[in-house]
mmCIF file of C-alpha atoms and ligand atoms in Angstrom:
data_model
loop_
_atom_site.group_PDB
_atom_site.id
_atom_site.type_symbol
_atom_site.label_atom_id
_atom_site.label_comp_id
_atom_site.label_asym_id
_atom_site.label_seq_id
_atom_site.Cartn_x
_atom_site.Cartn_y
_atom_site.Cartn_z
ATOM 1 C CA MET P 144 68.960 152.219 -78.794
ATOM 2 C CA SER P 145 66.291 150.296 -80.946
ATOM 3 C CA THR P 146 66.118 147.439 -78.226
ATOM 4 C CA ASN P 147 66.139 149.974 -75.534
ATOM 5 C CA LEU P 148 62.849 151.509 -77.093
ATOM 6 C CA ALA P 149 61.375 147.973 -77.821
ATOM 7 C CA ASP P 150 61.999 147.200 -73.767
ATOM 8 C CA ARG P 151 60.403 150.142 -72.891
ATOM 9 C CA PHE P 152 57.416 149.432 -74.859
ATOM 10 C CA ALA P 153 57.038 145.853 -73.932
ATOM 11 C CA THR P 154 57.473 147.157 -69.868
ATOM 12 C CA VAL P 155 54.429 149.927 -70.900
ATOM 13 C CA GLY P 156 52.569 147.551 -72.750
ATOM 14 C CA ALA P 157 52.620 144.770 -70.261
ATOM 15 C CA LYS P 158 51.052 147.170 -67.685
ATOM 16 C CA ALA P 159 47.436 148.219 -68.087
ATOM 17 C CA ILE P 160 48.405 151.735 -66.969
ATOM 18 C CA PRO P 161 51.941 153.334 -67.199
ATOM 19 C CA THR P 162 53.309 154.877 -64.366
ATOM 20 C CA PRO P 163 55.151 158.237 -63.927
ATOM 21 C CA GLU P 164 58.239 156.330 -64.163
ATOM 22 C CA ASP P 165 57.500 155.364 -67.718
ATOM 23 C CA PHE P 166 58.379 158.966 -68.571
ATOM 24 C CA PRO P 167 61.913 159.323 -67.848
ATOM 25 C CA SER P 168 62.619 162.594 -69.815
ATOM 26 C CA ARG P 169 64.035 165.172 -67.714
ATOM 27 C CA LEU P 170 62.392 167.619 -70.122
ATOM 28 C CA ARG P 171 58.908 166.954 -68.626
ATOM 29 C CA SER P 172 59.901 168.895 -65.159
ATOM 30 C CA PRO P 173 57.899 171.203 -63.037
ATOM 31 C CA ALA P 174 60.649 173.859 -64.182
ATOM 32 C CA ILE P 175 59.398 173.828 -68.003
ATOM 33 C CA SER P 176 55.814 173.516 -66.812
ATOM 34 C CA ALA P 177 55.975 176.542 -64.634
ATOM 35 C CA ARG P 178 57.772 178.870 -67.222
ATOM 36 C CA VAL P 179 55.438 177.805 -70.016
ATOM 37 C CA GLY P 180 52.342 178.083 -67.570
ATOM 38 C CA VAL P 181 53.395 181.695 -66.845
ATOM 39 C CA TRP P 182 52.857 182.418 -70.527
ATOM 40 C CA LEU P 183 49.886 180.424 -70.733
ATOM 41 C CA GLY P 184 48.411 182.512 -67.946
ATOM 42 C CA VAL P 185 49.194 185.796 -69.543
ATOM 43 C CA THR P 186 47.693 184.571 -72.995
ATOM 44 C CA PHE P 187 44.301 183.105 -71.198
ATOM 45 C CA THR P 188 44.240 186.194 -69.049
ATOM 46 C CA ILE P 189 44.447 188.563 -72.436
ATOM 47 C CA CYS P 190 42.088 186.380 -74.124
ATOM 48 C CA PHE P 191 39.564 186.270 -71.178
ATOM 49 C CA LEU P 192 39.463 189.888 -70.894
ATOM 50 C CA THR P 193 39.112 190.658 -74.484
ATOM 51 C CA GLY P 194 36.674 187.873 -74.735
ATOM 52 C CA LEU P 195 34.379 189.594 -72.285
ATOM 53 C CA ILE P 196 34.713 192.626 -74.336
ATOM 54 C CA SER P 197 33.654 191.000 -77.405
ATOM 55 C CA HIS P 198 30.685 189.246 -75.730
ATOM 56 C CA TYR P 199 29.328 192.370 -74.035
ATOM 57 C CA ALA P 200 29.715 194.247 -77.298
ATOM 58 C CA GLN P 201 27.433 191.764 -79.094
ATOM 59 C CA ASN P 202 24.903 191.864 -76.359
ATOM 60 C CA GLU P 203 21.413 193.307 -77.772
ATOM 61 C CA SER P 204 20.935 195.377 -74.547
ATOM 62 C CA GLN P 205 23.487 196.894 -72.810
ATOM 63 C CA PRO P 206 22.952 198.202 -69.283
ATOM 64 C CA ILE P 207 26.018 200.202 -69.705
ATOM 65 C CA ALA P 208 26.341 201.339 -73.248
ATOM 66 C CA PHE P 209 29.304 199.738 -75.373
ATOM 67 C CA PRO P 210 31.406 202.822 -76.170
ATOM 68 C CA THR P 211 31.590 204.039 -79.926
ATOM 69 C CA SER P 212 35.305 205.711 -79.258
ATOM 70 C CA PRO P 213 37.955 205.057 -79.883
ATOM 71 C CA PHE P 214 36.510 203.704 -83.343
ATOM 72 C CA TRP P 215 39.527 201.157 -83.489
ATOM 73 C CA GLY P 216 38.687 199.844 -80.090
ATOM 74 C CA TYR P 217 36.986 196.505 -80.875
ATOM 75 C CA ARG P 218 39.641 195.992 -83.644
ATOM 76 C CA VAL P 219 42.340 196.111 -81.407
ATOM 77 C CA THR P 220 40.626 193.907 -78.615
ATOM 78 C CA GLN P 221 39.317 191.300 -81.048
ATOM 79 C CA GLY P 222 42.595 191.215 -82.643
ATOM 80 C CA LEU P 223 44.504 190.675 -79.572
ATOM 81 C CA HIS P 224 41.962 188.180 -78.699
ATOM 82 C CA VAL P 225 42.799 185.990 -81.791
ATOM 83 C CA ILE P 226 46.726 186.516 -81.482
ATOM 84 C CA SER P 227 46.595 185.497 -77.860
ATOM 85 C CA GLY P 228 44.526 182.488 -78.533
ATOM 86 C CA THR P 229 46.631 181.473 -81.327
ATOM 87 C CA ALA P 230 49.850 181.852 -79.341
ATOM 88 C CA ALA P 231 48.537 179.837 -76.612
ATOM 89 C CA ILE P 232 47.875 176.788 -79.010
ATOM 90 C CA PRO P 233 51.539 175.649 -78.986
ATOM 91 C CA LEU P 234 52.167 176.800 -75.410
ATOM 92 C CA LEU P 235 49.139 174.201 -74.126
ATOM 93 C CA LEU P 236 50.626 171.433 -75.885
ATOM 94 C CA VAL P 237 54.011 171.786 -74.622
ATOM 95 C CA LYS P 238 52.665 172.124 -70.973
ATOM 96 C CA LEU P 239 50.415 168.990 -71.444
ATOM 97 C CA TRP P 240 53.020 167.100 -72.990
ATOM 98 C CA SER P 241 55.398 168.315 -69.657
ATOM 99 C CA VAL P 242 52.746 167.236 -67.021
ATOM 100 C CA LEU P 243 51.562 164.186 -69.030
ATOM 101 C CA PRO P 244 53.328 161.681 -66.429
ATOM 102 C CA LYS P 245 51.122 163.222 -63.666
ATOM 103 C CA LEU P 246 48.095 161.746 -65.247
ATOM 104 C CA PHE P 247 49.397 158.546 -64.139
ATOM 105 C CA GLU P 248 50.142 159.278 -60.709
ATOM 106 C CA MET P 249 48.435 156.882 -58.227
ATOM 107 C CA PRO P 250 45.968 158.700 -55.497
ATOM 108 C CA PRO P 251 47.561 158.270 -52.297
ATOM 109 C CA ARG P 252 46.317 155.259 -50.562
ATOM 110 C CA GLY P 253 44.974 155.153 -46.789
ATOM 111 C CA GLN P 254 44.284 158.477 -45.716
ATOM 112 C CA VAL P 255 40.687 159.588 -46.461
ATOM 113 C CA ARG P 256 41.554 163.304 -46.481
ATOM 114 C CA ALA P 257 44.671 163.029 -48.554
ATOM 115 C CA LEU P 258 42.397 161.028 -51.067
ATOM 116 C CA ALA P 259 39.676 163.597 -50.930
ATOM 117 C CA VAL P 260 42.147 166.434 -51.791
ATOM 118 C CA SER P 261 43.962 164.571 -54.427
ATOM 119 C CA LEU P 262 40.607 163.753 -56.064
ATOM 120 C CA LEU P 263 39.534 167.429 -55.973
ATOM 121 C CA GLU P 264 42.560 168.476 -57.628
ATOM 122 C CA LYS P 265 42.182 166.040 -60.082
ATOM 123 C CA VAL P 266 38.647 167.270 -60.971
ATOM 124 C CA SER P 267 40.043 170.909 -61.075
ATOM 125 C CA ILE P 268 42.808 169.760 -63.424
ATOM 126 C CA ALA P 269 40.299 168.036 -65.607
ATOM 127 C CA ALA P 270 38.123 170.884 -65.627
ATOM 128 C CA LEU P 271 41.099 173.106 -66.693
ATOM 129 C CA VAL P 272 42.591 170.632 -69.266
ATOM 130 C CA GLY P 273 39.273 170.127 -70.807
ATOM 131 C CA SER P 274 37.973 173.778 -71.076
ATOM 132 C CA SER P 275 41.192 175.081 -72.408
ATOM 133 C CA ILE P 276 41.622 172.440 -75.079
ATOM 134 C CA PHE P 277 37.889 173.369 -75.878
ATOM 135 C CA MET P 278 38.236 177.151 -75.916
ATOM 136 C CA LEU P 279 41.321 176.853 -78.125
ATOM 137 C CA ALA P 280 40.228 174.217 -80.384
ATOM 138 C CA SER P 281 36.855 176.019 -80.919
ATOM 139 C CA GLY P 282 38.274 179.348 -81.414
ATOM 140 C CA LEU P 283 40.727 178.102 -83.790
ATOM 141 C CA LEU P 284 37.898 176.274 -85.601
ATOM 142 C CA ASN P 285 35.851 179.633 -85.801
ATOM 143 C CA THR P 286 38.714 181.791 -86.954
ATOM 144 C CA ALA P 287 38.755 179.120 -89.950
ATOM 145 C CA GLN P 288 34.827 179.586 -90.068
ATOM 146 C CA TRP P 289 34.385 175.882 -89.942
ATOM 147 C CA TYR P 290 31.643 174.997 -87.400
ATOM 148 C CA PRO P 291 31.654 171.348 -87.386
ATOM 149 C CA TRP P 292 29.126 171.437 -84.020
ATOM 150 C CA THR P 293 25.260 172.173 -83.707
ATOM 151 C CA PHE P 294 25.557 174.298 -80.444
ATOM 152 C CA SER P 295 25.922 178.339 -80.387
ATOM 153 C CA PHE P 296 29.697 179.095 -80.638
ATOM 154 C CA ARG P 297 29.194 182.216 -78.808
ATOM 155 C CA ALA P 298 27.453 181.186 -75.701
ATOM 156 C CA THR P 299 29.280 177.976 -75.438
ATOM 157 C CA HIS P 300 32.710 179.600 -75.841
ATOM 158 C CA TYR P 301 31.611 182.304 -73.431
ATOM 159 C CA ALA P 302 30.523 179.680 -70.753
ATOM 160 C CA LEU P 303 33.491 177.493 -71.030
ATOM 161 C CA ALA P 304 35.528 180.584 -70.358
ATOM 162 C CA TRP P 305 34.400 180.918 -67.184
ATOM 163 C CA VAL P 306 35.223 177.192 -66.203
ATOM 164 C CA ALA P 307 38.831 177.962 -68.097
ATOM 165 C CA ILE P 308 39.748 181.058 -65.915
ATOM 166 C CA GLY P 309 38.213 179.842 -62.799
ATOM 167 C CA SER P 310 40.079 176.496 -62.823
ATOM 168 C CA LEU P 311 43.244 178.539 -63.893
ATOM 169 C CA ILE P 312 43.032 180.612 -60.752
ATOM 170 C CA VAL P 313 42.256 177.380 -58.554
ATOM 171 C CA HIS P 314 45.570 175.638 -60.132
ATOM 172 C CA ILE P 315 47.851 178.461 -59.688
ATOM 173 C CA ALA P 316 46.776 178.921 -56.009
ATOM 174 C CA VAL P 317 47.575 175.108 -55.643
ATOM 175 C CA LYS P 318 50.674 175.098 -57.406
ATOM 176 C CA LEU P 319 52.100 178.586 -56.035
ATOM 177 C CA PRO P 320 54.522 176.874 -53.682
ATOM 178 C CA ILE P 321 56.034 174.562 -56.619
ATOM 179 C CA ILE P 322 55.695 177.581 -58.949
ATOM 180 C CA ARG P 323 57.877 179.829 -56.822
ATOM 181 C CA GLU P 324 60.305 177.045 -55.948
ATOM 182 C CA VAL P 325 61.339 176.200 -59.640
ATOM 183 C CA LEU P 326 60.917 179.937 -60.895
ATOM 184 C CA GLY P 327 63.356 180.989 -58.276
ATOM 185 C CA ALA P 328 66.234 178.280 -59.614
ATOM 186 C CA ASP P 329 68.082 177.922 -62.858
ATOM 187 C CA VAL P 330 65.902 176.085 -65.406
ATOM 188 C CA ASP P 331 68.287 173.258 -66.219
ATOM 189 C CA ALA P 332 69.698 172.853 -62.489
ATOM 190 C CA THR P 333 66.412 172.468 -60.803
ATOM 191 C CA GLY P 334 65.824 169.330 -59.557
ATOM 192 C CA HIS P 335 62.303 169.080 -57.608
ATOM 193 C CA ASP P 336 61.019 165.521 -58.575
ATOM 194 C CA ARG P 337 63.004 165.233 -61.977
ATOM 195 C CA PRO P 338 66.526 164.304 -62.811
ATOM 196 C CA THR P 339 68.672 167.102 -63.754
ATOM 197 C CA ALA P 340 71.723 165.775 -65.307
ATOM 198 C CA VAL P 341 71.800 166.342 -69.105
ATOM 199 C CA ALA P 342 72.961 163.650 -71.448
ATOM 200 C CA PRO P 343 75.518 164.962 -73.917
ATOM 201 C CA GLY P 344 74.119 166.028 -77.078
ATOM 202 C CA ALA P 345 70.371 165.879 -75.551
ATOM 203 C CA LEU P 346 68.074 168.777 -75.606
ATOM 204 C CA SER P 347 68.147 170.953 -72.447
ATOM 205 C CA ARG P 348 65.282 172.390 -70.944
ATOM 206 C CA ARG P 349 66.515 175.750 -71.854
ATOM 207 C CA GLY P 350 66.822 174.715 -75.697
ATOM 208 C CA LEU P 351 63.199 173.414 -75.195
ATOM 209 C CA LEU P 352 61.933 176.698 -73.772
ATOM 210 C CA ARG P 353 63.417 178.388 -76.621
ATOM 211 C CA ALA P 354 61.928 176.142 -79.378
ATOM 212 C CA THR P 355 58.595 176.769 -77.381
ATOM 213 C CA TRP P 356 58.763 180.301 -77.534
ATOM 214 C CA ALA P 357 59.483 180.375 -81.260
ATOM 215 C CA ALA P 358 56.726 178.100 -81.922
ATOM 216 C CA ALA P 359 54.483 180.547 -80.303
ATOM 217 C CA GLY P 360 56.068 183.372 -82.403
ATOM 218 C CA VAL P 361 55.564 181.599 -85.498
ATOM 219 C CA ALA P 362 52.101 180.802 -84.525
ATOM 220 C CA VAL P 363 51.501 184.456 -84.020
ATOM 221 C CA LEU P 364 53.227 185.723 -87.245
ATOM 222 C CA ALA P 365 51.163 183.102 -89.448
ATOM 223 C CA THR P 366 47.983 184.400 -88.143
ATOM 224 C CA ALA P 367 48.420 188.029 -86.896
ATOM 225 C CA GLY P 368 48.291 189.345 -90.603
ATOM 226 C CA SER P 369 44.742 188.904 -90.427
ATOM 227 C CA THR P 370 44.710 192.153 -88.386
ATOM 228 C CA VAL P 371 47.937 193.774 -88.967
ATOM 229 C CA PRO P 372 48.355 194.844 -92.549
ATOM 230 C CA LEU P 373 52.149 194.926 -92.462
ATOM 231 C CA LEU P 374 52.138 191.228 -91.303
ATOM 232 C CA ARG P 375 49.846 190.297 -94.209
ATOM 233 C CA LYS P 376 52.728 188.867 -96.720
ATOM 234 C CA ILE P 377 53.851 186.375 -94.017
ATOM 235 C CA SER P 378 50.825 185.429 -92.383
ATOM 236 C CA VAL P 379 50.519 182.458 -94.442
ATOM 237 C CA PHE P 380 47.610 180.560 -92.350
ATOM 238 C CA ALA P 381 45.826 183.926 -92.001
ATOM 239 C CA VAL P 382 42.094 183.321 -92.801
ATOM 240 C CA ARG P 383 41.658 186.539 -94.316
ATOM 241 C CA THR P 384 44.165 187.795 -96.757
ATOM 242 C CA GLY P 385 42.797 191.291 -97.188
ATOM 243 C CA ASP P 386 41.564 190.583 -100.898
ATOM 244 C CA GLY P 387 38.015 190.681 -101.551
ATOM 245 C CA PRO P 388 36.014 192.716 -103.738
ATOM 246 C CA GLN P 389 37.081 196.703 -103.356
ATOM 247 C CA GLY P 390 40.009 195.499 -101.048
ATOM 248 C CA VAL P 391 38.005 194.265 -98.317
ATOM 249 C CA PRO P 392 37.368 190.697 -97.214
ATOM 250 C CA VAL P 393 33.811 189.444 -97.304
ATOM 251 C CA ASN P 394 32.420 187.061 -94.652
ATOM 252 C CA ARG P 395 29.220 186.010 -95.698
ATOM 253 C CA SER P 396 28.415 186.746 -99.666
ATOM 254 C CA ALA P 397 25.252 188.039 -101.374
ATOM 255 C CA GLU P 398 24.838 184.435 -102.788
ATOM 256 C CA ALA P 399 25.337 182.793 -99.160
ATOM 257 C CA ALA P 400 22.721 185.126 -97.819
ATOM 258 C CA ASP P 401 20.519 184.115 -100.751
ATOM 259 C CA ILE P 402 20.263 188.085 -101.864
ATOM 260 C CA ARG P 403 18.665 188.042 -105.429
ATOM 261 C CA SER P 404 19.119 190.639 -107.887
ATOM 262 C CA THR P 405 15.263 191.381 -108.146
ATOM 263 C CA ASP P 406 15.815 192.211 -104.156
ATOM 264 C CA VAL P 407 18.069 194.840 -104.752
ATOM 265 C CA GLY P 408 16.821 196.301 -107.999
ATOM 266 C CA ALA P 409 14.693 199.319 -108.922
ATOM 267 C CA GLY P 410 12.026 198.138 -106.681
ATOM 268 C CA TRP P 411 14.336 198.093 -103.419
ATOM 269 C CA THR P 412 13.585 200.839 -100.345
ATOM 270 C CA LEU P 413 14.814 201.460 -97.476
ATOM 271 C CA SER P 414 12.065 202.315 -94.815
ATOM 272 C CA VAL P 415 11.867 203.577 -91.509
ATOM 273 C CA VAL P 416 9.270 202.277 -89.289
ATOM 274 C CA GLY P 417 7.897 203.253 -85.487
ATOM 275 C CA ALA P 418 8.537 206.813 -85.934
ATOM 276 C CA ALA P 419 6.467 209.791 -86.013
ATOM 277 C CA THR P 420 6.224 209.521 -89.830
ATOM 278 C CA ALA P 421 6.931 205.995 -91.509
ATOM 279 C CA SER P 422 9.025 207.007 -94.820
ATOM 280 C CA ALA P 423 10.609 204.897 -97.560
ATOM 281 C CA TRP P 424 13.799 205.976 -99.543
ATOM 282 C CA THR P 425 14.837 204.757 -102.975
ATOM 283 C CA LEU P 426 18.461 204.798 -103.744
ATOM 284 C CA ASP P 427 18.654 207.793 -105.754
ATOM 285 C CA ARG P 428 17.048 209.965 -102.791
ATOM 286 C CA LEU P 429 19.377 208.752 -100.406
ATOM 287 C CA ARG P 430 22.074 209.607 -102.868
ATOM 288 C CA SER P 431 20.377 213.014 -104.030
ATOM 289 C CA GLU P 432 18.296 214.532 -101.054
ATOM 290 C CA LEU P 433 20.945 213.872 -98.216
ATOM 291 C CA THR P 434 24.374 214.803 -97.675
ATOM 292 C CA GLN P 435 26.799 212.211 -98.689
ATOM 293 C CA ARG P 436 29.657 211.943 -95.758
ATOM 294 C CA THR P 437 32.801 209.999 -95.650
ATOM 295 C CA GLU P 438 34.495 208.044 -92.722
ATOM 296 C CA GLU P 439 37.333 206.056 -92.511
ATOM 297 C CA LEU P 440 36.105 202.995 -90.377
ATOM 298 C CA PRO P 441 37.152 199.274 -89.881
ATOM 299 C CA ILE P 442 35.460 196.059 -90.554
ATOM 300 C CA ALA P 443 36.490 194.126 -87.339
ATOM 301 C CA CYS P 444 35.189 190.439 -87.552
ATOM 302 C CA VAL P 445 34.998 188.597 -84.475
ATOM 303 C CA GLU P 446 36.732 185.870 -86.181
ATOM 304 C CA GLY P 447 39.962 187.785 -86.167
ATOM 305 C CA TRP P 448 40.396 189.726 -89.383
ATOM 306 C CA SER P 449 39.866 193.391 -89.769
ATOM 307 C CA ALA P 450 40.356 195.785 -92.653
ATOM 308 C CA SER P 451 39.938 199.462 -92.813
ATOM 309 C CA GLY P 452 37.699 201.186 -95.395
ATOM 310 C CA THR P 453 36.511 204.508 -96.645
ATOM 311 C CA TRP P 454 33.029 204.538 -96.380
ATOM 312 C CA THR P 455 30.836 207.174 -98.089
ATOM 313 C CA GLY P 456 27.060 207.514 -97.760
ATOM 314 C CA VAL P 457 24.205 208.945 -95.551
ATOM 315 C CA ARG P 458 24.934 209.771 -91.740
ATOM 316 C CA LEU P 459 22.252 207.682 -89.963
ATOM 317 C CA ARG P 460 21.245 210.627 -87.632
ATOM 318 C CA ASP P 461 20.554 212.877 -90.448
ATOM 319 C CA LEU P 462 17.918 210.301 -91.797
ATOM 320 C CA LEU P 463 16.550 209.845 -88.409
ATOM 321 C CA ASP P 464 16.149 213.393 -88.036
ATOM 322 C CA LEU P 465 14.175 213.772 -91.140
ATOM 323 C CA ALA P 466 11.762 210.849 -89.908
ATOM 324 C CA GLY P 467 11.435 212.300 -86.493
ATOM 325 C CA VAL P 468 13.099 209.839 -84.516
ATOM 326 C CA PRO P 469 14.014 211.601 -81.525
ATOM 327 C CA ARG P 470 18.003 210.796 -79.934
ATOM 328 C CA GLY P 471 18.315 208.104 -77.373
ATOM 329 C CA ARG P 472 16.441 205.273 -79.286
ATOM 330 C CA ASP P 473 17.741 201.920 -79.995
ATOM 331 C CA LEU P 474 17.070 200.677 -83.784
ATOM 332 C CA LYS P 475 16.399 197.269 -85.440
ATOM 333 C CA MET P 476 18.396 197.047 -88.490
ATOM 334 C CA ILE P 477 16.884 194.727 -90.833
ATOM 335 C CA SER P 478 18.451 193.045 -93.960
ATOM 336 C CA LEU P 479 17.197 191.471 -97.142
ATOM 337 C CA GLN P 480 18.893 188.431 -95.868
ATOM 338 C CA ARG P 481 16.917 184.933 -96.312
ATOM 339 C CA ARG P 482 19.196 182.354 -94.983
ATOM 340 C CA GLY P 483 21.566 182.280 -92.068
ATOM 341 C CA ALA P 484 22.100 184.474 -88.866
ATOM 342 C CA PHE P 485 22.541 188.209 -88.425
ATOM 343 C CA GLY P 486 19.847 189.333 -90.797
ATOM 344 C CA GLU P 487 18.851 191.456 -88.219
ATOM 345 C CA THR P 488 21.025 193.144 -85.621
ATOM 346 C CA VAL P 489 19.906 195.789 -82.531
ATOM 347 C CA LEU P 490 21.995 198.965 -82.880
ATOM 348 C CA GLN P 491 21.959 200.955 -79.574
ATOM 349 C CA ALA P 492 21.051 204.537 -79.404
ATOM 350 C CA ASN P 493 24.506 205.777 -78.658
ATOM 351 C CA PHE P 494 25.830 204.021 -81.957
ATOM 352 C CA ALA P 495 22.764 205.383 -83.952
ATOM 353 C CA ASP P 496 23.116 208.807 -82.154
ATOM 354 C CA ASP P 497 26.928 209.091 -83.289
ATOM 355 C CA ASP P 498 27.799 211.301 -86.336
ATOM 356 C CA ARG P 499 30.232 209.018 -87.709
ATOM 357 C CA THR P 500 27.808 206.130 -88.239
ATOM 358 C CA LEU P 501 26.717 205.835 -91.809
ATOM 359 C CA LEU P 502 24.311 204.097 -94.057
ATOM 360 C CA ALA P 503 27.162 203.343 -96.510
ATOM 361 C CA LEU P 504 26.566 203.558 -100.168
ATOM 362 C CA GLN P 505 30.234 203.599 -101.317
ATOM 363 C CA LEU P 506 33.306 201.839 -100.228
ATOM 364 C CA ASN P 507 36.756 203.139 -101.311
ATOM 365 C CA GLY P 508 35.339 205.316 -103.704
ATOM 366 C CA GLU P 509 32.999 202.979 -105.557
ATOM 367 C CA GLU P 510 29.297 201.929 -105.315
ATOM 368 C CA LEU P 511 29.517 198.990 -102.611
ATOM 369 C CA ASP P 512 29.797 195.949 -103.966
ATOM 370 C CA ILE P 513 26.859 193.239 -103.718
ATOM 371 C CA ASP P 514 28.999 191.184 -101.325
ATOM 372 C CA HIS P 515 29.529 194.282 -99.142
ATOM 373 C CA GLY P 516 25.980 195.037 -98.704
ATOM 374 C CA TYR P 517 24.598 196.743 -101.862
ATOM 375 C CA PRO P 518 22.571 199.044 -101.890
ATOM 376 C CA VAL P 519 23.212 200.134 -98.332
ATOM 377 C CA ARG P 520 24.964 198.568 -95.507
ATOM 378 C CA LEU P 521 25.324 199.989 -91.966
ATOM 379 C CA ILE P 522 28.994 200.954 -90.738
ATOM 380 C CA ALA P 523 29.610 202.364 -87.138
ATOM 381 C CA PRO P 524 32.573 203.175 -85.009
ATOM 382 C CA ASP P 525 33.883 200.508 -82.585
ATOM 383 C CA ARG P 526 31.194 197.901 -83.603
ATOM 384 C CA PRO P 527 31.770 194.109 -83.928
ATOM 385 C CA GLY P 528 31.899 193.392 -87.774
ATOM 386 C CA VAL P 529 28.929 190.700 -87.213
ATOM 387 C CA LEU P 530 26.712 193.630 -86.210
ATOM 388 C CA GLN P 531 27.603 196.111 -89.467
ATOM 389 C CA THR P 532 24.567 194.730 -91.304
ATOM 390 C CA LYS P 533 24.784 194.645 -95.044
ATOM 391 C CA TRP P 534 21.839 194.828 -97.750
ATOM 392 C CA LEU P 535 19.376 196.836 -95.451
ATOM 393 C CA THR P 536 16.044 197.552 -96.232
ATOM 394 C CA GLN P 537 14.374 198.225 -93.045
ATOM 395 C CA ILE P 538 15.205 200.431 -89.794
ATOM 396 C CA GLU P 539 12.744 199.650 -86.971
ATOM 397 C CA VAL P 540 12.560 202.369 -84.235
ATOM 398 C CA LEU P 541 12.304 200.041 -80.634
HETATM 399 N N1 MTE H 92 22.852 190.946 -93.583
HETATM 400 C C1 MTE H 92 23.934 190.522 -92.987
HETATM 401 N N2 MTE H 92 25.094 191.347 -92.781
HETATM 402 C C2 MTE H 92 26.373 191.042 -92.330
HETATM 403 C C3 MTE H 92 26.636 189.662 -92.047
HETATM 404 C C4 MTE H 92 25.645 188.824 -92.621
HETATM 405 O O1 MTE H 92 25.574 187.483 -92.502
HETATM 406 N N3 MTE H 92 24.348 189.221 -92.651
HETATM 407 N N4 MTE H 92 28.045 189.525 -91.734
HETATM 408 C C5 MTE H 92 28.524 190.409 -90.947
HETATM 409 C C6 MTE H 92 29.956 189.856 -90.559
HETATM 410 S S1 MTE H 92 30.259 188.483 -89.849
HETATM 411 C C7 MTE H 92 31.313 190.669 -90.961
HETATM 412 S S2 MTE H 92 32.729 190.481 -90.430
HETATM 413 C C8 MTE H 92 31.038 191.781 -92.006
HETATM 414 C C9 MTE H 92 31.735 191.680 -92.961
HETATM 415 O O2 MTE H 92 31.543 192.629 -93.967
HETATM 416 P P1 MTE H 92 32.215 192.592 -95.598
HETATM 417 O O3 MTE H 92 31.702 191.200 -96.062
HETATM 418 O O4 MTE H 92 31.880 194.076 -95.864
HETATM 419 O O5 MTE H 92 33.674 192.872 -95.198
HETATM 420 O O6 MTE H 92 29.381 191.894 -92.424
HETATM 421 C C10 MTE H 92 28.404 191.584 -91.278
HETATM 422 N N5 MTE H 92 27.190 191.840 -91.897
HETATM 423 MO MO1 MO H 93 32.389 188.497 -88.931
#
């Protein structure tokens, strides 16, 4: 056995580039690649569609307004986005492993046409593999809130998503004959270009598939708890555990945003500018002069975690009515934040005019914690968490 291995390394090492024959495992077969590929296709499609939704929801100007109902819509689509992306990681690893020998296939010699076609296919595969690895790796790091890069995550993740889905469609079209052939046959019996005989005691292809599905399942269970409350206890890798002040996680803390106690002290006001009459509200006036309303609405972070909260405060539309702001106007929601992104967001008119949209003063029956945006934060239905602006100080009518 050991001499065998040593021999193999010696042969591989002696050649500058290995050949497909240097990867003799019958497990690396189209029968595996196609089956894992089907599920990769499913997870990538879910990821792509839910990603488009998330990208659109974060656009400042929306030709067609992003809906405010159902209030849990974004929570579900973004949860699906992160869960399907996580499931795709072990699938992609097995898939890449199964096709590794193909990397070392020599292009056909002689015929120019065959060579051109083969090169074209290699380019599309390189685009698919490169973009797929980038999508899953950058997405995973994003759920861990680790940004070891300087480019804009959202713009790059979005652009590469089109490369991934486009090259995936080309890849499926090119491989359709093989996919149909191997999916139509028993996974362990189909030959195609790989050996079929299973050595006694060796892992069968069926066994490898089972292990792959189990790995994807574990990946999902280990992370889904950040959106599915029932799974919280077993989601050991969930980035958000559901803990945090007032039972709701915090993404950027007041300290990280450089919010100072003097900012939110007695001198704090919420001003409405750009309206018929400019107005400024103290916290006492917001509490005592306006009807207090309560809504059950989720924070659904783009990074995948979400949590429902019971929010109490002023209906934004009530305040806009008093300030003489007509319906149908977009607003800029401006916070006290000094550092980092998302200190200002645009609130589209349909969100501003929705009766459930609150300027929250309380979370789960207590005055807002400073990390949840004290004195006042925005909470609107079906809105990405990143746009639920905390530590508000000014509303500008656009
Ligand atoms: N001013 C401001 N508001 C903000 C943020 C921020 O960085 N600055 N982060 C947002 C993000 S990414 C999320 S997910 C939610 C989290 O709200 P929470 O900390 O109350 O759970 O707040 C949003 N509001
Ligand atoms: Mo977020």
